[in-house]
PDB file of C-alpha atoms in Angstrom:
ATOM      1  CA  MET A   1      16.824  34.253-125.639  1.00 43.00           C
ATOM      2  CA  GLN A   2      20.086  35.864-126.672  1.00 46.00           C
ATOM      3  CA  GLN A   3      21.430  35.322-123.155  1.00 47.00           C
ATOM      4  CA  GLN A   4      20.472  31.660-123.378  1.00 47.00           C
ATOM      5  CA  ALA A   5      22.305  31.355-126.663  1.00 45.00           C
ATOM      6  CA  THR A   6      25.547  32.851-125.390  1.00 48.00           C
ATOM      7  CA  LEU A   7      25.404  30.506-122.390  1.00 48.00           C
ATOM      8  CA  HIS A   8      25.700  27.482-124.623  1.00 49.00           C
ATOM      9  CA  ILE A   9      28.444  28.653-126.924  1.00 51.00           C
ATOM     10  CA  ALA A  10      31.217  26.179-126.403  1.00 53.00           C
ATOM     11  CA  ARG A  11      34.533  27.956-126.521  1.00 55.00           C
ATOM     12  CA  PRO A  12      37.302  26.355-128.500  1.00 60.00           C
ATOM     13  CA  LYS A  13      40.097  24.510-126.725  1.00 61.00           C
ATOM     14  CA  SER A  14      42.321  27.541-127.142  1.00 74.00           C
ATOM     15  CA  ALA A  15      39.986  29.382-124.715  1.00 78.00           C
ATOM     16  CA  LEU A  16      41.600  27.628-121.787  1.00 81.00           C
ATOM     17  CA  LEU A  17      45.085  28.344-123.082  1.00 83.00           C
ATOM     18  CA  ALA A  18      44.219  32.027-123.339  1.00 84.00           C
ATOM     19  CA  ILE A  19      43.700  32.289-119.581  1.00 92.00           C
ATOM     20  CA  ALA A  20      45.765  29.356-118.331  1.00 94.00           C
ATOM     21  CA  MET A  21      48.848  31.350-117.343  1.00 94.00           C
ATOM     22  CA  PRO A  22      47.236  34.112-115.257  1.00 95.00           C
ATOM     23  CA  VAL A  23      44.734  31.742-113.641  1.00 96.00           C
ATOM     24  CA  LEU A  24      47.274  29.064-112.741  1.00 97.00           C
ATOM     25  CA  THR A  25      49.805  31.607-111.483  1.00 97.00           C
ATOM     26  CA  ALA A  26      47.181  33.225-109.257  1.00 98.00           C
ATOM     27  CA  ALA A  27      46.019  29.892-107.841  1.00 97.00           C
ATOM     28  CA  LEU A  28      49.615  28.791-107.230  1.00 98.00           C
ATOM     29  CA  LEU A  29      50.356  32.065-105.452  1.00 98.00           C
ATOM     30  CA  GLY A  30      47.321  31.407-103.252  1.00 98.00           C
ATOM     31  CA  VAL A  31      48.504  27.903-102.399  1.00 97.00           C
ATOM     32  CA  VAL A  32      51.992  29.220-101.527  1.00 97.00           C
ATOM     33  CA  ILE A  33      50.501  31.881 -99.217  1.00 97.00           C
ATOM     34  CA  VAL A  34      48.272  29.357 -97.446  1.00 97.00           C
ATOM     35  CA  TYR A  35      51.238  26.998 -97.066  1.00 96.00           C
ATOM     36  CA  GLY A  36      53.411  29.768 -95.646  1.00 95.00           C
ATOM     37  CA  VAL A  37      50.848  30.799 -93.048  1.00 96.00           C
ATOM     38  CA  GLY A  38      49.385  27.423 -92.181  1.00 96.00           C
ATOM     39  CA  PHE A  39      52.102  24.815 -92.714  1.00 95.00           C
ATOM     40  CA  SER A  40      55.545  26.425 -92.749  1.00 94.00           C
ATOM     41  CA  PRO A  41      57.910  24.837 -90.203  1.00 92.00           C
ATOM     42  CA  ILE A  42      59.782  28.125 -89.632  1.00 92.00           C
ATOM     43  CA  ALA A  43      59.479  28.806 -85.890  1.00 92.00           C
ATOM     44  CA  ALA A  44      58.736  32.534 -86.112  1.00 92.00           C
ATOM     45  CA  ALA A  45      56.029  31.905 -88.731  1.00 93.00           C
ATOM     46  CA  HIS A  46      54.543  29.207 -86.523  1.00 93.00           C
ATOM     47  CA  ASN A  47      54.522  31.473 -83.479  1.00 94.00           C
ATOM     48  CA  ALA A  48      53.041  34.465 -85.289  1.00 94.00           C
ATOM     49  CA  ALA A  49      50.303  32.360 -86.888  1.00 95.00           C
ATOM     50  CA  HIS A  50      49.868  29.964 -83.943  1.00 95.00           C
ATOM     51  CA  ASP A  51      46.295  30.886 -82.991  1.00 95.00           C
ATOM     52  CA  ALA A  52      45.279  31.354 -86.616  1.00 96.00           C
ATOM     53  CA  ARG A  53      46.534  27.831 -87.390  1.00 96.00           C
ATOM     54  CA  HIS A  54      44.430  26.420 -84.565  1.00 96.00           C
ATOM     55  CA  VAL A  55      41.246  28.296 -85.440  1.00 95.00           C
ATOM     56  CA  ASN A  56      41.603  27.487 -89.148  1.00 95.00           C
ATOM     57  CA  VAL A  57      42.031  23.838 -88.129  1.00 95.00           C
ATOM     58  CA  PHE A  58      45.400  23.339 -89.778  1.00 96.00           C
ATOM     59  CA  PRO A  59      47.473  20.615 -88.099  1.00 95.00           C
ATOM     60  CA  CYS A  60      49.577  22.382 -85.446  1.00 88.00           C
ATOM     61  CA  HIS A  61      52.318  21.525 -82.924  1.00 80.00           C
TER      62      HIS A  61
ATOM     63  CA  MET B   1      45.865  42.431-117.052  1.00 88.00           C
ATOM     64  CA  LEU B   2      43.806  39.395-116.085  1.00 94.00           C
ATOM     65  CA  PHE B   3      46.402  38.327-113.496  1.00 96.00           C
ATOM     66  CA  ARG B   4      46.423  41.801-111.955  1.00 96.00           C
ATOM     67  CA  ARG B   5      42.627  41.874-111.747  1.00 97.00           C
ATOM     68  CA  ILE B   6      42.502  38.445-110.107  1.00 98.00           C
ATOM     69  CA  VAL B   7      45.166  39.387-107.556  1.00 98.00           C
ATOM     70  CA  LEU B   8      43.534  42.733-106.696  1.00 98.00           C
ATOM     71  CA  CYS B   9      40.131  41.063-106.283  1.00 98.00           C
ATOM     72  CA  ALA B  10      41.636  38.354-104.054  1.00 98.00           C
ATOM     73  CA  LEU B  11      43.418  40.957-101.908  1.00 98.00           C
ATOM     74  CA  LEU B  12      40.167  42.837-101.358  1.00 98.00           C
ATOM     75  CA  VAL B  13      38.060  39.721-100.815  1.00 98.00           C
ATOM     76  CA  GLY B  14      40.674  38.185 -98.485  1.00 98.00           C
ATOM     77  CA  ALA B  15      41.074  41.327 -96.396  1.00 98.00           C
ATOM     78  CA  LEU B  16      37.307  41.603 -95.867  1.00 98.00           C
ATOM     79  CA  ALA B  17      36.711  37.910 -95.157  1.00 98.00           C
ATOM     80  CA  GLY B  18      39.836  37.620 -92.970  1.00 98.00           C
ATOM     81  CA  LEU B  19      38.868  40.585 -90.804  1.00 98.00           C
ATOM     82  CA  LEU B  20      35.284  39.332 -90.547  1.00 98.00           C
ATOM     83  CA  VAL B  21      36.372  35.878 -89.410  1.00 97.00           C
ATOM     84  CA  SER B  22      38.901  37.388 -86.967  1.00 97.00           C
ATOM     85  CA  ALA B  23      36.047  39.269 -85.306  1.00 97.00           C
ATOM     86  CA  VAL B  24      33.922  36.108 -85.144  1.00 97.00           C
ATOM     87  CA  GLN B  25      36.807  34.080 -83.673  1.00 97.00           C
ATOM     88  CA  HIS B  26      37.619  36.787 -81.182  1.00 94.00           C
ATOM     89  CA  TRP B  27      34.481  36.098 -79.185  1.00 92.00           C
ATOM     90  CA  GLN B  28      34.142  32.333 -79.666  1.00 94.00           C
ATOM     91  CA  ALA B  29      37.239  30.298 -80.651  1.00 96.00           C
ATOM     92  CA  ILE B  30      40.130  32.391 -79.281  1.00 95.00           C
ATOM     93  CA  PRO B  31      38.874  32.351 -75.642  1.00 95.00           C
ATOM     94  CA  LEU B  32      38.745  28.535 -75.851  1.00 96.00           C
ATOM     95  CA  ILE B  33      42.412  28.460 -76.946  1.00 95.00           C
ATOM     96  CA  ALA B  34      43.320  30.691 -73.995  1.00 94.00           C
ATOM     97  CA  ALA B  35      41.367  28.413 -71.629  1.00 94.00           C
ATOM     98  CA  ALA B  36      43.140  25.299 -72.954  1.00 93.00           C
ATOM     99  CA  GLU B  37      46.575  26.912 -72.625  1.00 92.00           C
ATOM    100  CA  VAL B  38      46.053  27.099 -68.858  1.00 90.00           C
ATOM    101  CA  PHE B  39      46.287  23.285 -68.830  1.00 89.00           C
ATOM    102  CA  GLU B  40      48.910  22.979 -71.567  1.00 86.00           C
ATOM    103  CA  GLY B  41      52.068  21.409 -70.178  1.00 78.00           C
ATOM    104  CA  SER B  42      50.408  20.078 -67.011  1.00 79.00           C
ATOM    105  CA  ALA B  43      50.546  16.583 -68.519  1.00 71.00           C
ATOM    106  CA  ASP B  44      54.361  16.443 -68.419  1.00 55.00           C
ATOM    107  CA  PRO B  45      54.709  14.149 -65.376  1.00 46.00           C
ATOM    108  CA  ALA B  46      52.568  11.500 -67.005  1.00 43.00           C
ATOM    109  CA  GLU B  47      54.468  11.523 -70.282  1.00 45.00           C
ATOM    110  CA  PRO B  48      56.292   8.216 -69.751  1.00 41.00           C
ATOM    111  CA  THR B  49      52.930   6.425 -70.023  1.00 43.00           C
ATOM    112  CA  LEU B  50      53.089   7.274 -73.713  1.00 42.00           C
ATOM    113  CA  ALA B  51      56.304   5.291 -74.003  1.00 39.00           C
ATOM    114  CA  ALA B  52      55.223   3.553 -77.189  1.00 39.00           C
ATOM    115  CA  THR B  53      55.345   6.842 -79.041  1.00 41.00           C
ATOM    116  CA  ALA B  54      57.796   8.560 -76.747  1.00 38.00           C
ATOM    117  CA  HIS B  55      60.142   9.681 -79.466  1.00 40.00           C
ATOM    118  CA  ASP B  56      57.529  11.269 -81.680  1.00 42.00           C
ATOM    119  CA  HIS B  57      55.790  12.744 -78.738  1.00 41.00           C
ATOM    120  CA  ASP B  58      58.870  14.366 -77.265  1.00 41.00           C
ATOM    121  CA  HIS B  59      59.717  15.843 -80.589  1.00 42.00           C
ATOM    122  CA  ASP B  60      56.196  17.075 -81.091  1.00 43.00           C
ATOM    123  CA  HIS B  61      55.998  18.567 -77.678  1.00 43.00           C
ATOM    124  CA  ALA B  62      59.208  20.506 -77.986  1.00 42.00           C
ATOM    125  CA  GLY B  63      57.973  22.040 -81.231  1.00 43.00           C
ATOM    126  CA  GLY B  64      54.523  22.760 -79.863  1.00 44.00           C
ATOM    127  CA  ASP B  65      55.659  24.592 -76.787  1.00 46.00           C
ATOM    128  CA  ALA B  66      58.237  26.645 -78.627  1.00 44.00           C
ATOM    129  CA  HIS B  67      56.101  29.749 -78.322  1.00 46.00           C
ATOM    130  CA  ALA B  68      56.092  29.395 -74.553  1.00 50.00           C
ATOM    131  CA  HIS B  69      59.545  28.110 -73.639  1.00 49.00           C
ATOM    132  CA  ASP B  70      62.065  28.807 -76.363  1.00 53.00           C
ATOM    133  CA  ALA B  71      63.612  32.133 -75.522  1.00 59.00           C
ATOM    134  CA  GLU B  72      65.646  32.084 -78.765  1.00 72.00           C
ATOM    135  CA  THR B  73      62.673  32.297 -81.115  1.00 84.00           C
ATOM    136  CA  TRP B  74      60.542  35.361 -81.499  1.00 89.00           C
ATOM    137  CA  ALA B  75      56.900  35.067 -80.545  1.00 91.00           C
ATOM    138  CA  PRO B  76      54.232  37.738 -80.200  1.00 92.00           C
ATOM    139  CA  GLU B  77      53.496  39.006 -76.672  1.00 91.00           C
ATOM    140  CA  ASP B  78      50.222  37.792 -75.195  1.00 90.00           C
ATOM    141  CA  GLY B  79      47.426  40.307 -75.534  1.00 88.00           C
ATOM    142  CA  GLY B  80      47.204  42.924 -78.257  1.00 90.00           C
ATOM    143  CA  GLU B  81      50.290  41.896 -80.230  1.00 93.00           C
ATOM    144  CA  ARG B  82      49.173  38.283 -80.395  1.00 94.00           C
ATOM    145  CA  HIS B  83      45.667  39.256 -81.529  1.00 95.00           C
ATOM    146  CA  VAL B  84      47.112  41.474 -84.242  1.00 96.00           C
ATOM    147  CA  TRP B  85      49.301  38.638 -85.577  1.00 96.00           C
ATOM    148  CA  THR B  86      46.338  36.272 -85.499  1.00 96.00           C
ATOM    149  CA  ALA B  87      44.313  38.765 -87.545  1.00 97.00           C
ATOM    150  CA  ILE B  88      47.216  39.223 -90.003  1.00 97.00           C
ATOM    151  CA  ALA B  89      47.562  35.460 -90.380  1.00 97.00           C
ATOM    152  CA  ASN B  90      43.792  35.136 -90.883  1.00 97.00           C
ATOM    153  CA  VAL B  91      43.805  37.830 -93.572  1.00 98.00           C
ATOM    154  CA  LEU B  92      46.775  36.197 -95.348  1.00 98.00           C
ATOM    155  CA  THR B  93      45.076  32.792 -95.228  1.00 98.00           C
ATOM    156  CA  ALA B  94      41.876  34.295 -96.618  1.00 98.00           C
ATOM    157  CA  ILE B  95      43.845  36.045 -99.398  1.00 98.00           C
ATOM    158  CA  GLY B  96      45.447  32.701-100.280  1.00 98.00           C
ATOM    159  CA  PHE B  97      42.092  30.927-100.432  1.00 98.00           C
ATOM    160  CA  GLY B  98      40.624  33.952-102.235  1.00 98.00           C
ATOM    161  CA  LEU B  99      43.261  33.705-104.994  1.00 98.00           C
ATOM    162  CA  VAL B 100      42.320  30.079-105.626  1.00 98.00           C
ATOM    163  CA  LEU B 101      38.562  30.815-105.498  1.00 98.00           C
ATOM    164  CA  VAL B 102      38.689  33.863-107.786  1.00 98.00           C
ATOM    165  CA  ALA B 103      40.903  31.962-110.251  1.00 98.00           C
ATOM    166  CA  ALA B 104      38.519  28.980-110.205  1.00 98.00           C
ATOM    167  CA  ILE B 105      35.362  31.082-110.668  1.00 98.00           C
ATOM    168  CA  THR B 106      37.076  33.025-113.475  1.00 97.00           C
ATOM    169  CA  THR B 107      38.004  29.792-115.279  1.00 96.00           C
ATOM    170  CA  TRP B 108      34.476  28.433-114.830  1.00 96.00           C
ATOM    171  CA  GLU B 109      32.833  31.534-116.284  1.00 95.00           C
ATOM    172  CA  HIS B 110      35.342  31.742-119.125  1.00 94.00           C
ATOM    173  CA  LEU B 111      34.940  28.117-120.195  1.00 92.00           C
ATOM    174  CA  ARG B 112      31.131  28.118-119.927  1.00 91.00           C
ATOM    175  CA  GLY B 113      31.093  31.341-121.909  1.00 88.00           C
ATOM    176  CA  GLY B 114      28.333  33.163-120.027  1.00 90.00           C
ATOM    177  CA  PRO B 115      27.882  35.633-117.167  1.00 94.00           C
ATOM    178  CA  LEU B 116      27.739  33.016-114.424  1.00 96.00           C
ATOM    179  CA  ALA B 117      29.702  34.601-111.577  1.00 97.00           C
ATOM    180  CA  SER B 118      27.565  36.282-108.915  1.00 97.00           C
ATOM    181  CA  ALA B 119      27.277  36.465-105.136  1.00 97.00           C
ATOM    182  CA  GLY B 120      24.793  33.569-105.273  1.00 97.00           C
ATOM    183  CA  THR B 121      26.872  31.165-107.366  1.00 98.00           C
ATOM    184  CA  GLY B 122      29.884  32.308-105.319  1.00 98.00           C
ATOM    185  CA  LEU B 123      28.178  30.935-102.208  1.00 98.00           C
ATOM    186  CA  VAL B 124      28.133  27.485-103.833  1.00 98.00           C
ATOM    187  CA  TRP B 125      31.872  27.790-104.614  1.00 98.00           C
ATOM    188  CA  GLY B 126      32.475  28.911-101.036  1.00 98.00           C
ATOM    189  CA  ALA B 127      30.548  25.945 -99.654  1.00 98.00           C
ATOM    190  CA  ALA B 128      32.645  23.617-101.837  1.00 98.00           C
ATOM    191  CA  GLY B 129      35.824  25.261-100.521  1.00 98.00           C
ATOM    192  CA  TRP B 130      34.612  24.809 -96.955  1.00 98.00           C
ATOM    193  CA  ILE B 131      33.986  21.102 -97.576  1.00 98.00           C
ATOM    194  CA  CYS B 132      37.509  20.683 -99.031  1.00 98.00           C
ATOM    195  CA  VAL B 133      39.426  22.707 -96.455  1.00 97.00           C
ATOM    196  CA  PHE B 134      37.358  22.191 -93.293  1.00 97.00           C
ATOM    197  CA  GLY B 135      34.714  19.479 -93.697  1.00 97.00           C
ATOM    198  CA  LEU B 136      36.723  16.575 -95.063  1.00 97.00           C
ATOM    199  CA  PRO B 137      40.038  17.135 -93.194  1.00 97.00           C
ATOM    200  CA  THR B 138      38.118  17.597 -89.927  1.00 97.00           C
ATOM    201  CA  LEU B 139      36.315  14.264 -90.320  1.00 96.00           C
ATOM    202  CA  GLY B 140      39.709  12.578 -89.927  1.00 95.00           C
ATOM    203  CA  LEU B 141      41.572  15.104 -87.787  1.00 95.00           C
ATOM    204  CA  PRO B 142      39.228  16.876 -85.340  1.00 94.00           C
ATOM    205  CA  PRO B 143      40.034  20.525 -84.487  1.00 94.00           C
ATOM    206  CA  GLU B 144      42.979  20.561 -82.061  1.00 93.00           C
ATOM    207  CA  LEU B 145      43.270  22.620 -78.907  1.00 93.00           C
ATOM    208  CA  PRO B 146      46.710  23.632 -77.655  1.00 91.00           C
ATOM    209  CA  GLY B 147      47.852  20.982 -75.198  1.00 90.00           C
ATOM    210  CA  SER B 148      46.295  18.023 -76.995  1.00 90.00           C
ATOM    211  CA  VAL B 149      48.716  15.353 -78.134  1.00 90.00           C
ATOM    212  CA  ALA B 150      48.485  13.933 -81.630  1.00 92.00           C
ATOM    213  CA  ALA B 151      50.375  11.941 -84.248  1.00 93.00           C
ATOM    214  CA  PRO B 152      53.611  13.481 -85.630  1.00 93.00           C
ATOM    215  CA  LEU B 153      53.018  16.840 -87.304  1.00 94.00           C
ATOM    216  CA  GLY B 154      54.360  15.795 -90.716  1.00 94.00           C
ATOM    217  CA  ASP B 155      51.950  12.842 -90.910  1.00 95.00           C
ATOM    218  CA  ARG B 156      48.978  15.023 -90.018  1.00 96.00           C
ATOM    219  CA  GLN B 157      49.951  17.762 -92.466  1.00 96.00           C
ATOM    220  CA  GLY B 158      50.360  15.162 -95.195  1.00 96.00           C
ATOM    221  CA  TRP B 159      46.964  13.642 -94.494  1.00 97.00           C
ATOM    222  CA  TRP B 160      45.338  17.094 -94.339  1.00 97.00           C
ATOM    223  CA  LEU B 161      46.764  17.951 -97.769  1.00 97.00           C
ATOM    224  CA  LEU B 162      45.578  14.597 -99.146  1.00 97.00           C
ATOM    225  CA  ALA B 163      42.046  15.150 -97.757  1.00 98.00           C
ATOM    226  CA  ALA B 164      41.816  18.708 -99.118  1.00 97.00           C
ATOM    227  CA  THR B 165      43.180  17.940-102.605  1.00 97.00           C
ATOM    228  CA  SER B 166      41.176  14.746-103.072  1.00 97.00           C
ATOM    229  CA  GLY B 167      38.118  16.674-101.855  1.00 97.00           C
ATOM    230  CA  ALA B 168      38.686  19.320-104.535  1.00 97.00           C
ATOM    231  CA  ALA B 169      39.352  16.709-107.241  1.00 97.00           C
ATOM    232  CA  GLY B 170      36.368  14.581-106.192  1.00 97.00           C
ATOM    233  CA  LEU B 171      33.923  17.505-106.097  1.00 97.00           C
ATOM    234  CA  ALA B 172      35.221  18.742-109.469  1.00 96.00           C
ATOM    235  CA  LEU B 173      34.626  15.306-111.029  1.00 96.00           C
ATOM    236  CA  LEU B 174      31.105  15.150-109.580  1.00 96.00           C
ATOM    237  CA  ALA B 175      30.225  18.694-110.650  1.00 95.00           C
ATOM    238  CA  PHE B 176      31.793  19.077-114.085  1.00 94.00           C
ATOM    239  CA  VAL B 177      32.130  15.652-115.679  1.00 92.00           C
ATOM    240  CA  ARG B 178      29.258  14.036-117.545  1.00 90.00           C
ATOM    241  CA  GLY B 179      28.896  10.295-117.844  1.00 91.00           C
ATOM    242  CA  PRO B 180      30.002   7.390-115.688  1.00 91.00           C
ATOM    243  CA  LEU B 181      33.452   8.859-114.970  1.00 92.00           C
ATOM    244  CA  ARG B 182      31.645  11.303-112.705  1.00 94.00           C
ATOM    245  CA  LEU B 183      31.076   8.529-110.160  1.00 94.00           C
ATOM    246  CA  ALA B 184      34.840   8.168-109.793  1.00 95.00           C
ATOM    247  CA  GLY B 185      34.521  11.436-107.865  1.00 96.00           C
ATOM    248  CA  ILE B 186      32.998   9.530-104.952  1.00 96.00           C
ATOM    249  CA  ALA B 187      35.968   7.152-104.877  1.00 96.00           C
ATOM    250  CA  VAL B 188      38.381  10.105-104.943  1.00 97.00           C
ATOM    251  CA  LEU B 189      36.475  11.784-102.085  1.00 96.00           C
ATOM    252  CA  LEU B 190      36.720   8.612 -99.988  1.00 97.00           C
ATOM    253  CA  LEU B 191      40.396   7.903-100.740  1.00 97.00           C
ATOM    254  CA  PRO B 192      41.853   9.715 -97.675  1.00 97.00           C
ATOM    255  CA  PHE B 193      39.515   7.762 -95.398  1.00 97.00           C
ATOM    256  CA  ALA B 194      40.646   4.496 -96.948  1.00 97.00           C
ATOM    257  CA  VAL B 195      44.220   5.586 -96.219  1.00 96.00           C
ATOM    258  CA  GLY B 196      43.187   6.614 -92.695  1.00 95.00           C
ATOM    259  CA  ALA B 197      44.124   9.695 -90.688  1.00 94.00           C
ATOM    260  CA  PRO B 198      47.139   9.378 -88.384  1.00 95.00           C
ATOM    261  CA  HIS B 199      46.167   9.019 -84.717  1.00 92.00           C
ATOM    262  CA  LEU B 200      47.884   8.134 -81.452  1.00 90.00           C
ATOM    263  CA  ALA B 201      46.490   5.430 -79.211  1.00 86.00           C
ATOM    264  CA  GLY B 202      45.102   6.920 -75.991  1.00 84.00           C
ATOM    265  CA  GLY B 203      43.404   9.991 -77.408  1.00 86.00           C
ATOM    266  CA  PRO B 204      44.382  13.660 -77.416  1.00 90.00           C
ATOM    267  CA  PHE B 205      44.346  14.124 -73.635  1.00 90.00           C
ATOM    268  CA  ALA B 206      46.159  10.983 -72.484  1.00 86.00           C
ATOM    269  CA  GLY B 207      48.638  11.890 -69.777  1.00 85.00           C
ATOM    270  CA  TYR B 208      46.467  14.513 -68.115  1.00 90.00           C
ATOM    271  CA  ASP B 209      44.832  14.073 -64.719  1.00 90.00           C
ATOM    272  CA  ILE B 210      41.360  12.660 -65.237  1.00 91.00           C
ATOM    273  CA  GLY B 211      39.716  15.883 -64.007  1.00 91.00           C
ATOM    274  CA  ILE B 212      41.748  18.059 -66.359  1.00 92.00           C
ATOM    275  CA  ALA B 213      41.232  15.619 -69.228  1.00 92.00           C
ATOM    276  CA  ARG B 214      37.445  15.946 -68.708  1.00 92.00           C
ATOM    277  CA  GLN B 215      37.666  19.727 -68.844  1.00 93.00           C
ATOM    278  CA  MET B 216      39.882  19.575 -71.948  1.00 93.00           C
ATOM    279  CA  GLU B 217      37.368  17.258 -73.621  1.00 93.00           C
ATOM    280  CA  ALA B 218      34.567  19.724 -72.885  1.00 94.00           C
ATOM    281  CA  LEU B 219      36.688  22.567 -74.283  1.00 95.00           C
ATOM    282  CA  ALA B 220      37.521  20.493 -77.376  1.00 95.00           C
ATOM    283  CA  GLY B 221      33.800  19.938 -78.026  1.00 95.00           C
ATOM    284  CA  SER B 222      33.068  23.664 -77.815  1.00 96.00           C
ATOM    285  CA  PHE B 223      36.134  24.361 -79.963  1.00 96.00           C
ATOM    286  CA  ALA B 224      34.943  21.997 -82.710  1.00 97.00           C
ATOM    287  CA  PHE B 225      31.588  23.813 -82.744  1.00 97.00           C
ATOM    288  CA  ALA B 226      33.211  27.271 -82.709  1.00 97.00           C
ATOM    289  CA  THR B 227      35.600  26.480 -85.573  1.00 97.00           C
ATOM    290  CA  THR B 228      32.779  24.967 -87.628  1.00 97.00           C
ATOM    291  CA  ILE B 229      30.794  28.209 -87.361  1.00 97.00           C
ATOM    292  CA  ALA B 230      33.813  30.488 -87.930  1.00 97.00           C
ATOM    293  CA  THR B 231      35.150  28.621 -90.965  1.00 98.00           C
ATOM    294  CA  ALA B 232      31.649  28.437 -92.470  1.00 98.00           C
ATOM    295  CA  VAL B 233      31.289  32.220 -92.080  1.00 98.00           C
ATOM    296  CA  GLN B 234      34.731  32.669 -93.644  1.00 98.00           C
ATOM    297  CA  TRP B 235      34.076  30.447 -96.665  1.00 98.00           C
ATOM    298  CA  LEU B 236      30.577  31.754 -97.377  1.00 98.00           C
ATOM    299  CA  ALA B 237      31.915  35.325 -97.198  1.00 98.00           C
ATOM    300  CA  LEU B 238      34.902  34.377 -99.378  1.00 98.00           C
ATOM    301  CA  GLY B 239      32.624  32.701-101.922  1.00 98.00           C
ATOM    302  CA  ALA B 240      30.002  35.445-102.147  1.00 98.00           C
ATOM    303  CA  LEU B 241      32.613  38.222-102.342  1.00 98.00           C
ATOM    304  CA  SER B 242      34.696  36.289-104.906  1.00 98.00           C
ATOM    305  CA  GLY B 243      31.620  35.754-107.092  1.00 98.00           C
ATOM    306  CA  LEU B 244      30.774  39.454-106.895  1.00 98.00           C
ATOM    307  CA  ALA B 245      34.358  40.486-107.590  1.00 98.00           C
ATOM    308  CA  VAL B 246      34.623  38.259-110.665  1.00 98.00           C
ATOM    309  CA  ALA B 247      31.316  39.591-111.994  1.00 97.00           C
ATOM    310  CA  ARG B 248      32.383  43.189-111.470  1.00 97.00           C
ATOM    311  CA  TRP B 249      36.100  43.404-112.094  1.00 96.00           C
ATOM    312  CA  VAL B 250      37.331  40.239-113.774  1.00 96.00           C
ATOM    313  CA  ARG B 251      34.524  39.848-116.337  1.00 95.00           C
ATOM    314  CA  PRO B 252      35.497  43.023-118.276  1.00 93.00           C
ATOM    315  CA  ALA B 253      39.078  41.760-118.534  1.00 92.00           C
ATOM    316  CA  LEU B 254      37.821  38.375-119.801  1.00 91.00           C
ATOM    317  CA  ALA B 255      35.669  40.064-122.434  1.00 87.00           C
ATOM    318  CA  GLU B 256      38.637  42.097-123.628  1.00 83.00           C
ATOM    319  CA  LEU B 257      40.827  39.026-123.783  1.00 75.00           C
ATOM    320  CA  ALA B 258      38.574  36.749-125.835  1.00 56.00           C
ATOM    321  CA  PRO B 259      35.516  38.495-127.243  1.00 52.00           C
ATOM    322  CA  THR B 260      32.568  36.123-127.582  1.00 50.00           C
ATOM    323  CA  PRO B 261      31.831  35.416-131.238  1.00 50.00           C
TER     324      PRO B 261
END
């Protein structure tokens, strides 16, 4: 019953602000890494990740 | 504190999922790439038949074969070195996706205010990620083998990004919004298909001898199947591990940050 109750506590709007910075920074870092490996036009990056780009079905060549 | 926990969890989750998927690919998708590379470049004599798109094609081709012909640019040696770089790239990709997944699951649990993250709910997040990053983009742009010709790279990358982001936005609307606005999620999901994926007339193997084109088509079919399995394994592993990691290592940091009243 207690568990149920805590599940439905709506956090105030400030709850999102409290974690917005770390969460957004982490997600952005993830997007930058995926872009670097899968989409970067730098030739050496393309060559190193060539097979990984194909098997992860990123557009390649 | 929270940032450090999320990053450490994503590093661990990404390393495990990336190595797992590298092993899976090693016996199914990678051999198909090697088989297709035998034919890659054998279409050159027929290239003028693609005159309508000659400029784009030439450009594309030069970029695509850089790993084989451009002596100036570094490329891994075939064999062990190439496999190692593929595994590194897979692990990095998985870490990148893991960062987004762990951050998303953390936000979800924090805003709902209960212990929701687990391996089981993580599987649902992983399945959603697979739909956004594999399912929807692949409906418009089928998995490519080396040697296949396609629309200019920039156009395809742009469409891929549109399909993945509108997939994420559409699924989020459907899952988290109450009321009629939720149905807008379907429209957002369909948007990239209304725009249309970039394609060349003539198909991916135009310019090859008919016999080789047949073999490439057969390889492409097997490759589509192999990548579907491998990416599904990757995303389900990413999801389950991310859910577990949030439950174990991020939840304590959340509790510290904003104690539940």
